[in-house]
PDB file of C-alpha atoms and ligand atoms in Angstrom:
ATOM      1  CA  UNK A 157       0.479   0.244  -0.237  1.00 89.00           C
ATOM      2  CA  UNK A 158       1.073   3.444  -0.780  1.00 94.00           C
ATOM      3  CA  UNK A 159       0.031   6.516   0.606  1.00 97.00           C
ATOM      4  CA  UNK A 160      -1.486   8.366  -1.930  1.00 97.00           C
ATOM      5  CA  UNK A 161      -2.598   6.871  -5.456  1.00 96.00           C
ATOM      6  CA  UNK A 162      -1.003   8.157  -8.609  1.00 96.00           C
ATOM      7  CA  UNK A 163      -1.917   8.289 -11.943  1.00 95.00           C
ATOM      8  CA  UNK A 164      -1.381   5.713 -13.754  1.00 95.00           C
ATOM      9  CA  UNK A 165       1.976   5.389 -16.773  1.00 97.00           C
ATOM     10  CA  UNK A 166      -0.265   4.560 -19.628  1.00 97.00           C
ATOM     11  CA  UNK A 167       1.019   1.178 -21.226  1.00 98.00           C
ATOM     12  CA  UNK A 168       1.540   1.656 -25.376  1.00 98.00           C
ATOM     13  CA  UNK A 169      -0.063  -0.099 -26.514  1.00 98.00           C
ATOM     14  CA  UNK A 170       1.591  -3.510 -29.559  1.00 98.00           C
ATOM     15  CA  UNK A 171       0.392  -4.197 -32.993  1.00 98.00           C
ATOM     16  CA  UNK A 172      -0.972  -7.373 -32.438  1.00 98.00           C
ATOM     17  CA  UNK A 173      -0.634  -8.291 -28.775  1.00 98.00           C
ATOM     18  CA  UNK A 174      -3.666  -7.612 -26.693  1.00 97.00           C
ATOM     19  CA  UNK A 175      -1.058  -7.274 -23.408  1.00 98.00           C
ATOM     20  CA  UNK A 176       0.884  -3.247 -23.491  1.00 98.00           C
ATOM     21  CA  UNK A 177       4.360  -2.479 -23.058  1.00 98.00           C
ATOM     22  CA  UNK A 178       4.574  -0.278 -19.860  1.00 98.00           C
ATOM     23  CA  UNK A 179       6.970   2.319 -19.243  1.00 98.00           C
ATOM     24  CA  UNK A 180       9.841   2.833 -17.164  1.00 98.00           C
ATOM     25  CA  UNK A 181      12.329   6.040 -18.744  1.00 98.00           C
ATOM     26  CA  UNK A 182      12.152   7.706 -21.658  1.00 98.00           C
ATOM     27  CA  UNK A 183      15.871   9.328 -22.967  1.00 98.00           C
ATOM     28  CA  UNK A 184      15.552  11.516 -26.017  1.00 98.00           C
ATOM     29  CA  UNK A 185      18.527  11.955 -28.385  1.00 98.00           C
ATOM     30  CA  UNK A 186      19.365  15.593 -28.697  1.00 95.00           C
ATOM     31  CA  UNK A 187      20.724  16.743 -32.209  1.00 93.00           C
ATOM     32  CA  UNK A 188      20.765  13.603 -34.256  1.00 95.00           C
ATOM     33  CA  UNK A 189      19.935  15.435 -37.904  1.00 95.00           C
ATOM     34  CA  UNK A 190      22.773  17.456 -39.844  1.00 91.00           C
ATOM     35  CA  UNK A 191      19.566  19.276 -40.718  1.00 90.00           C
ATOM     36  CA  UNK A 192      18.199  20.228 -37.312  1.00 90.00           C
ATOM     37  CA  UNK A 193      21.313  20.952 -35.747  1.00 87.00           C
ATOM     38  CA  UNK A 194      21.970  23.823 -38.033  1.00 89.00           C
ATOM     39  CA  UNK A 195      18.389  24.981 -38.164  1.00 91.00           C
ATOM     40  CA  UNK A 196      18.584  25.394 -34.070  1.00 89.00           C
ATOM     41  CA  UNK A 197      22.484  27.187 -35.539  1.00 88.00           C
ATOM     42  CA  UNK A 198      24.500  24.194 -33.475  1.00 87.00           C
ATOM     43  CA  UNK A 199      27.302  22.221 -34.295  1.00 82.00           C
ATOM     44  CA  UNK A 200      26.854  18.218 -35.211  1.00 82.00           C
ATOM     45  CA  UNK A 201      28.971  16.059 -32.383  1.00 80.00           C
ATOM     46  CA  UNK A 202      29.416  12.912 -34.336  1.00 84.00           C
ATOM     47  CA  UNK A 203      31.882  11.047 -32.378  1.00 87.00           C
ATOM     48  CA  UNK A 204      29.313  10.878 -29.054  1.00 92.00           C
ATOM     49  CA  UNK A 205      25.604  11.174 -28.712  1.00 95.00           C
ATOM     50  CA  UNK A 206      23.730  13.000 -25.616  1.00 96.00           C
ATOM     51  CA  UNK A 207      20.842  13.280 -24.082  1.00 98.00           C
ATOM     52  CA  UNK A 208      18.567  14.486 -22.102  1.00 98.00           C
ATOM     53  CA  UNK A 209      15.255  12.894 -20.384  1.00 98.00           C
ATOM     54  CA  UNK A 210      11.334  13.139 -19.961  1.00 98.00           C
ATOM     55  CA  UNK A 211       9.241  12.102 -17.147  1.00 98.00           C
ATOM     56  CA  UNK A 212       7.496   9.124 -17.358  1.00 98.00           C
ATOM     57  CA  UNK A 213       4.514  10.266 -16.457  1.00 98.00           C
ATOM     58  CA  UNK A 214       4.694  12.920 -19.012  1.00 98.00           C
ATOM     59  CA  UNK A 215       3.865   9.889 -20.959  1.00 98.00           C
ATOM     60  CA  UNK A 216       0.631  10.362 -23.766  1.00 98.00           C
ATOM     61  CA  UNK A 217      -0.075   7.712 -26.006  1.00 98.00           C
ATOM     62  CA  UNK A 218      -1.372   8.937 -29.451  1.00 98.00           C
ATOM     63  CA  UNK A 219      -4.688  10.233 -30.375  1.00 98.00           C
ATOM     64  CA  UNK A 220      -4.467  12.591 -27.611  1.00 98.00           C
ATOM     65  CA  UNK A 221      -6.012  16.309 -27.355  1.00 98.00           C
ATOM     66  CA  UNK A 222      -4.662  18.154 -24.893  1.00 98.00           C
ATOM     67  CA  UNK A 223      -4.268  22.211 -23.758  1.00 98.00           C
ATOM     68  CA  UNK A 224      -2.116  23.639 -25.643  1.00 98.00           C
ATOM     69  CA  UNK A 225       1.253  24.145 -22.452  1.00 98.00           C
ATOM     70  CA  UNK A 226       1.508  26.652 -19.665  1.00 98.00           C
ATOM     71  CA  UNK A 227       4.114  28.895 -20.071  1.00 98.00           C
ATOM     72  CA  UNK A 228       5.605  28.988 -23.450  1.00 98.00           C
ATOM     73  CA  UNK A 229       4.521  31.155 -26.581  1.00 97.00           C
ATOM     74  CA  UNK A 230       6.672  29.074 -28.847  1.00 98.00           C
ATOM     75  CA  UNK A 231       5.759  25.146 -28.179  1.00 98.00           C
ATOM     76  CA  UNK A 232       7.337  23.101 -31.432  1.00 98.00           C
ATOM     77  CA  UNK A 233       6.776  19.273 -32.947  1.00 98.00           C
ATOM     78  CA  UNK A 234       9.912  17.183 -33.371  1.00 98.00           C
ATOM     79  CA  UNK A 235       8.982  14.026 -35.000  1.00 98.00           C
ATOM     80  CA  UNK A 236      11.125  11.577 -33.824  1.00 98.00           C
ATOM     81  CA  UNK A 237      11.753   7.445 -34.650  1.00 98.00           C
ATOM     82  CA  UNK A 238      11.584   5.613 -30.795  1.00 98.00           C
ATOM     83  CA  UNK A 239      13.374   3.266 -29.637  1.00 98.00           C
ATOM     84  CA  UNK A 240      11.927   0.407 -27.153  1.00 99.00           C
ATOM     85  CA  UNK A 241      13.567  -2.061 -25.277  1.00 98.00           C
ATOM     86  CA  UNK A 242      12.707  -5.644 -24.617  1.00 98.00           C
ATOM     87  CA  UNK A 243      15.634  -6.795 -23.021  1.00 98.00           C
ATOM     88  CA  UNK A 244      18.474  -5.799 -20.259  1.00 98.00           C
ATOM     89  CA  UNK A 245      21.772  -3.841 -21.581  1.00 98.00           C
ATOM     90  CA  UNK A 246      25.065  -2.642 -19.595  1.00 98.00           C
ATOM     91  CA  UNK A 247      28.132  -2.286 -22.085  1.00 98.00           C
ATOM     92  CA  UNK A 248      27.099  -3.840 -24.632  1.00 98.00           C
ATOM     93  CA  UNK A 249      28.350  -4.144 -28.429  1.00 98.00           C
ATOM     94  CA  UNK A 250      26.309  -3.244 -31.508  1.00 98.00           C
ATOM     95  CA  UNK A 251      24.964  -6.918 -32.091  1.00 98.00           C
ATOM     96  CA  UNK A 252      23.667  -7.356 -28.619  1.00 98.00           C
ATOM     97  CA  UNK A 253      21.912  -4.265 -28.816  1.00 98.00           C
ATOM     98  CA  UNK A 254      20.322  -4.207 -31.267  1.00 98.00           C
ATOM     99  CA  UNK A 255      19.294  -7.455 -30.301  1.00 98.00           C
ATOM    100  CA  UNK A 256      17.660  -5.961 -27.469  1.00 98.00           C
ATOM    101  CA  UNK A 257      15.461  -3.897 -29.151  1.00 98.00           C
ATOM    102  CA  UNK A 258      11.451  -5.128 -28.341  1.00 98.00           C
ATOM    103  CA  UNK A 259       9.914  -2.699 -31.495  1.00 98.00           C
ATOM    104  CA  UNK A 260       9.465   0.887 -32.402  1.00 99.00           C
ATOM    105  CA  UNK A 261       7.175   3.524 -32.433  1.00 99.00           C
ATOM    106  CA  UNK A 262       7.025   7.444 -33.985  1.00 98.00           C
ATOM    107  CA  UNK A 263       6.863   9.851 -30.986  1.00 98.00           C
ATOM    108  CA  UNK A 264       6.456  12.931 -30.255  1.00 98.00           C
ATOM    109  CA  UNK A 265       9.407  15.088 -28.462  1.00 98.00           C
ATOM    110  CA  UNK A 266       7.716  18.781 -27.699  1.00 98.00           C
ATOM    111  CA  UNK A 267       9.927  20.814 -26.830  1.00 98.00           C
ATOM    112  CA  UNK A 268       8.598  24.936 -25.005  1.00 98.00           C
ATOM    113  CA  UNK A 269      11.651  26.556 -27.158  1.00 98.00           C
ATOM    114  CA  UNK A 270      11.838  29.554 -26.123  1.00 98.00           C
ATOM    115  CA  UNK A 271      12.019  28.163 -22.580  1.00 98.00           C
ATOM    116  CA  UNK A 272      14.766  25.373 -24.369  1.00 98.00           C
ATOM    117  CA  UNK A 273      16.310  28.616 -25.036  1.00 97.00           C
ATOM    118  CA  UNK A 274      16.679  30.390 -22.283  1.00 98.00           C
ATOM    119  CA  UNK A 275      18.619  28.109 -20.830  1.00 97.00           C
ATOM    120  CA  UNK A 276      20.531  26.453 -23.163  1.00 95.00           C
ATOM    121  CA  UNK A 277      21.831  30.445 -23.281  1.00 96.00           C
ATOM    122  CA  UNK A 278      22.418  31.160 -19.761  1.00 97.00           C
ATOM    123  CA  UNK A 279      23.872  27.244 -19.066  1.00 97.00           C
ATOM    124  CA  UNK A 280      20.874  25.573 -17.052  1.00 97.00           C
ATOM    125  CA  UNK A 281      18.956  22.283 -17.237  1.00 97.00           C
ATOM    126  CA  UNK A 282      16.340  21.788 -20.310  1.00 97.00           C
ATOM    127  CA  UNK A 283      13.633  20.550 -18.361  1.00 98.00           C
ATOM    128  CA  UNK A 284      11.553  23.800 -18.391  1.00 98.00           C
ATOM    129  CA  UNK A 285      12.185  23.626 -22.218  1.00 98.00           C
ATOM    130  CA  UNK A 286      11.616  19.599 -22.509  1.00 98.00           C
ATOM    131  CA  UNK A 287      10.333  18.240 -19.273  1.00 98.00           C
ATOM    132  CA  UNK A 288       7.099  19.528 -19.891  1.00 98.00           C
ATOM    133  CA  UNK A 289       3.139  17.606 -19.483  1.00 98.00           C
ATOM    134  CA  UNK A 290       2.011  15.517 -21.940  1.00 98.00           C
ATOM    135  CA  UNK A 291       5.113  16.158 -24.298  1.00 98.00           C
ATOM    136  CA  UNK A 292       6.295  12.595 -24.432  1.00 98.00           C
ATOM    137  CA  UNK A 293       3.611  11.229 -27.176  1.00 98.00           C
ATOM    138  CA  UNK A 294       3.728   8.160 -28.534  1.00 98.00           C
ATOM    139  CA  UNK A 295       2.198   6.006 -31.344  1.00 98.00           C
ATOM    140  CA  UNK A 296       1.811   1.451 -31.213  1.00 98.00           C
ATOM    141  CA  UNK A 297       4.692  -0.101 -30.875  1.00 98.00           C
ATOM    142  CA  UNK A 298       5.691  -2.219 -34.024  1.00 98.00           C
ATOM    143  CA  UNK A 299       7.965  -4.952 -32.386  1.00 98.00           C
ATOM    144  CA  UNK A 300      11.837  -5.330 -34.551  1.00 98.00           C
ATOM    145  CA  UNK A 301      11.010  -8.300 -36.587  1.00 98.00           C
ATOM    146  CA  UNK A 302       8.228  -7.250 -38.284  1.00 98.00           C
ATOM    147  CA  UNK A 303       9.269  -3.870 -38.432  1.00 98.00           C
ATOM    148  CA  UNK A 304      13.118  -5.037 -40.294  1.00 98.00           C
ATOM    149  CA  UNK A 305      16.204  -3.364 -40.441  1.00 98.00           C
ATOM    150  CA  UNK A 306      16.407   0.592 -39.448  1.00 98.00           C
ATOM    151  CA  UNK A 307      17.678   1.930 -43.392  1.00 97.00           C
ATOM    152  CA  UNK A 308      16.041   4.608 -44.843  1.00 97.00           C
ATOM    153  CA  UNK A 309      12.330   4.179 -43.621  1.00 98.00           C
ATOM    154  CA  UNK A 310      10.737   7.617 -44.319  1.00 98.00           C
ATOM    155  CA  UNK A 311      10.023  10.279 -40.823  1.00 98.00           C
ATOM    156  CA  UNK A 312       6.969  12.983 -42.154  1.00 98.00           C
ATOM    157  CA  UNK A 313       5.304  15.580 -39.919  1.00 98.00           C
ATOM    158  CA  UNK A 314       2.232  17.564 -40.902  1.00 98.00           C
ATOM    159  CA  UNK A 315       1.083  19.729 -39.042  1.00 98.00           C
ATOM    160  CA  UNK A 316      -3.162  20.846 -39.853  1.00 98.00           C
ATOM    161  CA  UNK A 317      -2.215  19.059 -42.673  1.00 98.00           C
ATOM    162  CA  UNK A 318       1.421  20.891 -44.589  1.00 98.00           C
ATOM    163  CA  UNK A 319       3.106  19.064 -44.478  1.00 98.00           C
ATOM    164  CA  UNK A 320       6.823  19.972 -42.376  1.00 98.00           C
ATOM    165  CA  UNK A 321       9.134  18.227 -41.262  1.00 98.00           C
ATOM    166  CA  UNK A 322      10.413  15.153 -43.829  1.00 98.00           C
ATOM    167  CA  UNK A 323      13.318  12.714 -43.474  1.00 98.00           C
ATOM    168  CA  UNK A 324      14.309   9.288 -43.389  1.00 98.00           C
ATOM    169  CA  UNK A 325      15.989   7.543 -41.185  1.00 98.00           C
ATOM    170  CA  UNK A 326      19.032   7.615 -43.435  1.00 97.00           C
ATOM    171  CA  UNK A 327      19.767  10.595 -41.935  1.00 97.00           C
ATOM    172  CA  UNK A 328      20.619   9.824 -38.321  1.00 97.00           C
ATOM    173  CA  UNK A 329      23.866  10.597 -37.463  1.00 96.00           C
ATOM    174  CA  UNK A 330      24.455   8.240 -34.438  1.00 97.00           C
ATOM    175  CA  UNK A 331      22.035   5.697 -36.129  1.00 97.00           C
ATOM    176  CA  UNK A 332      20.329   2.710 -33.369  1.00 98.00           C
ATOM    177  CA  UNK A 333      23.140   0.872 -32.675  1.00 98.00           C
ATOM    178  CA  UNK A 334      25.439   3.710 -31.843  1.00 98.00           C
ATOM    179  CA  UNK A 335      22.496   4.953 -29.514  1.00 98.00           C
ATOM    180  CA  UNK A 336      22.555   1.670 -27.576  1.00 98.00           C
ATOM    181  CA  UNK A 337      26.224   1.064 -27.670  1.00 98.00           C
ATOM    182  CA  UNK A 338      27.256   4.323 -26.067  1.00 98.00           C
ATOM    183  CA  UNK A 339      23.082   4.542 -23.829  1.00 98.00           C
ATOM    184  CA  UNK A 340      24.466   1.449 -22.232  1.00 98.00           C
ATOM    185  CA  UNK A 341      28.024   2.320 -20.883  1.00 98.00           C
ATOM    186  CA  UNK A 342      25.699   5.707 -18.081  1.00 98.00           C
ATOM    187  CA  UNK A 343      22.931   3.044 -17.437  1.00 98.00           C
ATOM    188  CA  UNK A 344      22.191  -0.792 -17.289  1.00 98.00           C
ATOM    189  CA  UNK A 345      18.874  -0.583 -19.931  1.00 98.00           C
ATOM    190  CA  UNK A 346      16.342  -3.172 -20.398  1.00 98.00           C
ATOM    191  CA  UNK A 347      12.727  -3.462 -20.856  1.00 98.00           C
ATOM    192  CA  UNK A 348      10.851  -0.030 -20.692  1.00 98.00           C
ATOM    193  CA  UNK A 349      12.703   1.787 -21.590  1.00 98.00           C
ATOM    194  CA  UNK A 350      11.819   4.279 -24.706  1.00 98.00           C
ATOM    195  CA  UNK A 351      15.032   5.804 -26.733  1.00 98.00           C
ATOM    196  CA  UNK A 352      13.984   8.923 -28.597  1.00 98.00           C
ATOM    197  CA  UNK A 353      16.460   8.679 -31.301  1.00 98.00           C
ATOM    198  CA  UNK A 354      15.968  12.231 -31.639  1.00 98.00           C
ATOM    199  CA  UNK A 355      14.073  14.697 -34.813  1.00 97.00           C
ATOM    200  CA  UNK A 356      14.645  15.773 -38.470  1.00 97.00           C
ATOM    201  CA  UNK A 357      14.778  19.034 -40.015  1.00 96.00           C
ATOM    202  CA  UNK A 358      11.399  21.339 -39.945  1.00 97.00           C
ATOM    203  CA  UNK A 359      10.514  21.938 -36.237  1.00 97.00           C
ATOM    204  CA  UNK A 360       8.252  24.733 -35.302  1.00 97.00           C
ATOM    205  CA  UNK A 361       5.521  26.162 -33.981  1.00 98.00           C
ATOM    206  CA  UNK A 362       2.364  25.029 -33.218  1.00 98.00           C
ATOM    207  CA  UNK A 363      -0.617  27.465 -32.287  1.00 98.00           C
ATOM    208  CA  UNK A 364      -3.655  25.597 -29.795  1.00 98.00           C
ATOM    209  CA  UNK A 365      -6.067  23.901 -32.331  1.00 97.00           C
ATOM    210  CA  UNK A 366      -3.216  22.442 -33.963  1.00 98.00           C
ATOM    211  CA  UNK A 367      -3.225  18.901 -35.216  1.00 98.00           C
ATOM    212  CA  UNK A 368      -0.464  17.217 -35.576  1.00 98.00           C
ATOM    213  CA  UNK A 369       0.497  14.301 -37.710  1.00 98.00           C
ATOM    214  CA  UNK A 370       3.363  11.821 -37.453  1.00 98.00           C
ATOM    215  CA  UNK A 371       4.735   8.950 -39.712  1.00 98.00           C
ATOM    216  CA  UNK A 372       7.732   7.066 -39.911  1.00 98.00           C
ATOM    217  CA  UNK A 373       7.235   4.472 -42.374  1.00 98.00           C
ATOM    218  CA  UNK A 374       6.400   0.570 -41.932  1.00 98.00           C
ATOM    219  CA  UNK A 375       4.689   1.771 -38.168  1.00 98.00           C
ATOM    220  CA  UNK A 376       1.431   3.188 -36.898  1.00 98.00           C
ATOM    221  CA  UNK A 377       1.380   6.080 -36.855  1.00 98.00           C
ATOM    222  CA  UNK A 378       1.651   9.698 -33.651  1.00 98.00           C
ATOM    223  CA  UNK A 379      -1.218  11.820 -33.270  1.00 98.00           C
ATOM    224  CA  UNK A 380      -1.842  14.962 -31.341  1.00 98.00           C
ATOM    225  CA  UNK A 381      -4.179  17.609 -31.572  1.00 98.00           C
ATOM    226  CA  UNK A 382      -3.866  20.870 -29.113  1.00 98.00           C
ATOM    227  CA  UNK A 383      -6.275  22.741 -27.497  1.00 98.00           C
ATOM    228  CA  UNK A 384      -6.480  25.899 -25.813  1.00 97.00           C
ATOM    229  CA  UNK A 385      -4.350  27.062 -23.175  1.00 96.00           C
ATOM    230  CA  UNK A 386      -5.757  25.727 -19.385  1.00 92.00           C
TER     231      UNK A 386
HETATM  232 MN1   MN B 694      13.981  16.181 -29.977  1.00 65.54          MN
END
């Protein structure tokens, strides 16, 4: 028994399964597409990826309608390819890493860009910009074997029916095995760990009432509708 009842973290639906995928942690890779790093005025670090995290409590499933978040006038979409782990990984090889992938999903790393920018300027953490309530959106997980090899699948995002992000997974600077090899040097990764692998170019602000629709070829889409601010 616990002292308080907390809101449950939703399991992520898995294609072909009746049981859902429980989420433990959410890791996000920064600047993993060169064209996006350039549009943000940043250099790409090809030596090693870097990360930030989002609270699992901020996970929402595709199809949600959420209020426009507080404290921002520059709420950005970031369409991402998400890796869901299904087995333990620590100091793994590339092959071991890929063998531990349970599946993949479409995700949105929604971002208070104004607050992230202020944090960068002041050399402060990104939490107010990135770890936003409802800002880790995820679609249905497709199992890795069904998805097949991560190669040059398209990754796209439309806002109100207008294409904003249009790239391929071949543009990932640090590919999935490289990220798993690197991240597993620092964490005991395992089932329930999601990794948002970064966003391609074309990020931008959305307004109250926006309808977002993201796709990666071979996966179920991710959809989000933003309502009015509270
Ligand atoms: Mn991102």
